[in-house]
């Protein structure tokens, strides 16, 4: 601090007397300095307090030397020159370094010292504005942060209306400021969260004073994106809620990175299938569920046959192509909740988390064998490649109760599959192997039965109760096996359903029955309806309507003499498709009956939507008429339902006079069963029809 000689002389006022100007300036509450030329010649106590210097220490000091920054000193000199020449001047905020080393903000206002002095004499007031400037700096900093933050910031009032957004909000959401001010922020909702999710946010805000979490929002262009959101309430000095501030960042990339890391940890890089780690997790989950609900699950170990030869002879590039194609094929054989993964090399594992019996696993294994064995065409090669696989199967709880046990036992079974000739599957236990072999043999024989015309139809009459005459007939398929004789439907129809053989069998039944009905009509027999059963697989087959139309046209049978019996469960399984197809058939004149009614969904709302002509009471209800199982009550209920919907009601499985009497009392329309006639070969049924036998 530079001390200079004061040049102030000849003042017209006495600045030293208590009653003079000095006394007045001491009482005004602001700092006052009198500066002659560029040095302090007088300071009041407040100026001393603000600067931190004693008044005696300020006397003769060059005021500019107290400034922290040279820019402030230059600005002070410019302002002082304006004052001295009488130009308008305002205030100047400068930083002073106090005697204790602290820096304080001071606001200076100057004027000429009109005290009759000579020289460059000015009078200055000093206000300590440190708090004000710090507050302003904080506001500027907050504003800078608000404007430059890469996080989106949204400010809402207590009515949850937007009052401010920052540029990052515009960048992330695509909305401009003018598009959102005054709006409720729910326009950002992605509809991926339930209302309870947002209710929880408000509860946490009220309880904890803050909420942080992941939210999916929607951009202006409709794209949904994940964000990390923090919401805090802002309260005034009195504690009154004033605003809600939401800060969020787009975490799309982070989520993608997490997904990539998770994929690398849990999936095979070549086939994109779950790896060994993920497979063990899936098995553990399936085991936990199976234990909880007391169900069964199975594991299939697949080892490609002769894959090493492909790799060695054609190269690893071809081997990789083959593995990817195998993975795709095998995955297509499974249900949505099943899992297939790659253990490594040419070994794969399939997890079936829920099975009702071992036969279901056999069906999956057979589909896998067929899919793998399809030829593979490769560019640049003249010949297709054919690869097969050997499959080992273990089942919980029979073959183990841990993932390690099930995998190990399935691997053992796969080894045995290779030993017995490859391109086959083996169960871990001998008993299951025997059953699987029997089932496979049965399927092969059933396929040959179609080719060898071993299927025959028997016909069971439907009798009208009112007049007791035959009004219709149901065609029932039988398998005349050369080795076993007549195989009952219960033994082969379920297998046909599972394997898909029911579709060609059903088509054969339909064509054969229509041909027979037309022959009977042409021979002059009574015109009765021919009924055949249709399965869910047939109903969902592409082009089934055209198939039926074609059969009727080719056989010449009028559609009004043709009836389809479809189980209630089949109708409900593909209701949307079934309704459309059945309406077309009904318009053509085909009669439609809901078979086994009462054993499935039994939904009247659905039932009303189907274009039905009749209901058939399940034989289980009829057989229980007169017993203690409530069959009579159920049969009566079905009859009442049918009558309320203006449908014919047919009771099947009628075997006793008591059953017949009850059904007559309930005004059932038709019966079918051994009481009148068992299913008959075509020639015997024709004789029955010619006899005009009545009930």
PDB file of N, CA and C in Angstrom, residues 16 63 71-72 75 84-85 99 127 140 214 292 315 323 327 400 406 420 443 452 457 498 557 601 621 629 682:
ATOM      1  N   UNK A  16     -12.673  18.647  10.790  1.00  0.00           N
ATOM      2  CA  UNK A  16     -12.241  18.044  12.042  1.00  0.00           C
ATOM      3  C   UNK A  16     -13.202  18.249  13.180  1.00  0.00           C
ATOM      4  N   UNK A  63      -5.940   4.891  -3.325  1.00  0.00           N
ATOM      5  CA  UNK A  63      -7.097   4.002  -3.211  1.00  0.00           C
ATOM      6  C   UNK A  63      -7.034   2.838  -4.196  1.00  0.00           C
ATOM      7  N   UNK A  71      -8.170  -4.554 -13.613  1.00  0.00           N
ATOM      8  CA  UNK A  71      -9.332  -4.118 -14.406  1.00  0.00           C
ATOM      9  C   UNK A  71     -10.223  -3.190 -13.594  1.00  0.00           C
ATOM     10  N   UNK A  72     -10.385  -3.510 -12.301  1.00  0.00           N
ATOM     11  CA  UNK A  72     -11.204  -2.653 -11.441  1.00  0.00           C
ATOM     12  C   UNK A  72     -10.557  -1.278 -11.290  1.00  0.00           C
ATOM     13  N   UNK A  75     -11.170   0.742 -14.378  1.00  0.00           N
ATOM     14  CA  UNK A  75     -12.568   1.161 -14.419  1.00  0.00           C
ATOM     15  C   UNK A  75     -12.821   2.296 -13.432  1.00  0.00           C
ATOM     16  N   UNK A  84     -15.265  14.117 -12.575  1.00  0.00           N
ATOM     17  CA  UNK A  84     -14.559  15.402 -12.491  1.00  0.00           C
ATOM     18  C   UNK A  84     -14.954  16.356 -13.606  1.00  0.00           C
ATOM     19  N   UNK A  85     -15.372  15.822 -14.751  1.00  0.00           N
ATOM     20  CA  UNK A  85     -15.774  16.692 -15.860  1.00  0.00           C
ATOM     21  C   UNK A  85     -17.286  16.874 -15.900  1.00  0.00           C
ATOM     22  N   UNK A  99      -7.305  -5.715   4.861  1.00  0.00           N
ATOM     23  CA  UNK A  99      -6.039  -5.854   5.578  1.00  0.00           C
ATOM     24  C   UNK A  99      -5.833  -7.269   6.095  1.00  0.00           C
ATOM     25  N   UNK A 127     -20.449   0.638  -0.357  1.00  0.00           N
ATOM     26  CA  UNK A 127     -21.411  -0.337   0.191  1.00  0.00           C
ATOM     27  C   UNK A 127     -20.800  -1.734   0.075  1.00  0.00           C
ATOM     28  N   UNK A 140     -25.958 -16.848 -11.330  1.00  0.00           N
ATOM     29  CA  UNK A 140     -25.328 -16.997 -12.646  1.00  0.00           C
ATOM     30  C   UNK A 140     -24.779 -18.401 -12.833  1.00  0.00           C
ATOM     31  N   UNK A 214     -35.259 -45.483 -12.689  1.00  0.00           N
ATOM     32  CA  UNK A 214     -35.281 -45.618 -14.143  1.00  0.00           C
ATOM     33  C   UNK A 214     -36.704 -45.494 -14.656  1.00  0.00           C
ATOM     34  N   UNK A 292     -41.878 -76.626  -6.735  1.00  0.00           N
ATOM     35  CA  UNK A 292     -42.957 -75.841  -6.127  1.00  0.00           C
ATOM     36  C   UNK A 292     -44.331 -76.359  -6.524  1.00  0.00           C
ATOM     37  N   UNK A 315     -13.342 -77.641 -43.241  1.00  0.00           N
ATOM     38  CA  UNK A 315     -12.838 -76.422 -42.613  1.00  0.00           C
ATOM     39  C   UNK A 315     -13.773 -75.894 -41.539  1.00  0.00           C
ATOM     40  N   UNK A 323     -23.153 -75.088 -37.690  1.00  0.00           N
ATOM     41  CA  UNK A 323     -23.607 -74.941 -36.307  1.00  0.00           C
ATOM     42  C   UNK A 323     -24.695 -73.877 -36.184  1.00  0.00           C
ATOM     43  N   UNK A 327     -28.507 -74.600 -34.976  1.00  0.00           N
ATOM     44  CA  UNK A 327     -29.108 -73.863 -33.862  1.00  0.00           C
ATOM     45  C   UNK A 327     -30.464 -73.305 -34.263  1.00  0.00           C
ATOM     46  N   UNK A 400     -32.561 -87.341 -11.403  1.00  0.00           N
ATOM     47  CA  UNK A 400     -31.727 -86.377 -10.700  1.00  0.00           C
ATOM     48  C   UNK A 400     -32.530 -85.184 -10.263  1.00  0.00           C
ATOM     49  N   UNK A 406     -28.809 -83.853 -13.858  1.00  0.00           N
ATOM     50  CA  UNK A 406     -29.609 -83.974 -15.076  1.00  0.00           C
ATOM     51  C   UNK A 406     -28.753 -83.848 -16.331  1.00  0.00           C
ATOM     52  N   UNK A 420     -25.964 -97.134 -30.021  1.00  0.00           N
ATOM     53  CA  UNK A 420     -26.983 -97.969 -30.672  1.00  0.00           C
ATOM     54  C   UNK A 420     -27.200 -97.592 -32.129  1.00  0.00           C
ATOM     55  N   UNK A 443     -45.888 -95.090 -33.944  1.00  0.00           N
ATOM     56  CA  UNK A 443     -46.014 -93.985 -34.894  1.00  0.00           C
ATOM     57  C   UNK A 443     -45.640 -94.431 -36.299  1.00  0.00           C
ATOM     58  N   UNK A 452     -51.046 -98.144 -46.462  1.00  0.00           N
ATOM     59  CA  UNK A 452     -51.479 -99.505 -46.782  1.00  0.00           C
ATOM     60  C   UNK A 452     -52.996 -99.692 -46.681  1.00  0.00           C
ATOM     61  N   UNK A 457     -63.757 -97.309 -41.568  1.00  0.00           N
ATOM     62  CA  UNK A 457     -64.759 -96.533 -40.848  1.00  0.00           C
ATOM     63  C   UNK A 457     -65.875 -97.439 -40.357  1.00  0.00           C
ATOM     64  N   UNK A 498     -50.732 -85.622 -31.715  1.00  0.00           N
ATOM     65  CA  UNK A 498     -49.436 -85.055 -31.339  1.00  0.00           C
ATOM     66  C   UNK A 498     -48.474 -84.994 -32.520  1.00  0.00           C
ATOM     67  N   UNK A 557     -71.726 -84.837 -52.492  1.00  0.00           N
ATOM     68  CA  UNK A 557     -72.630 -84.818 -51.342  1.00  0.00           C
ATOM     69  C   UNK A 557     -73.104 -83.396 -51.078  1.00  0.00           C
ATOM     70  N   UNK A 601     -64.170 -75.322 -21.798  1.00  0.00           N
ATOM     71  CA  UNK A 601     -64.252 -73.968 -21.262  1.00  0.00           C
ATOM     72  C   UNK A 601     -65.658 -73.629 -20.749  1.00  0.00           C
ATOM     73  N   UNK A 621     -71.010 -87.569 -18.683  1.00  0.00           N
ATOM     74  CA  UNK A 621     -72.192 -87.091 -17.972  1.00  0.00           C
ATOM     75  C   UNK A 621     -73.337 -88.098 -18.099  1.00  0.00           C
ATOM     76  N   UNK A 629     -72.518 -89.033  -9.065  1.00  0.00           N
ATOM     77  CA  UNK A 629     -71.529 -88.051  -9.505  1.00  0.00           C
ATOM     78  C   UNK A 629     -72.101 -86.769 -10.047  1.00  0.00           C
ATOM     79  N   UNK A 682     -69.771-100.570 -42.614  1.00  0.00           N
ATOM     80  CA  UNK A 682     -70.672 -99.933 -43.585  1.00  0.00           C
ATOM     81  C   UNK A 682     -71.809-100.851 -44.006  1.00  0.00           C
TER      82      UNK A 682
END
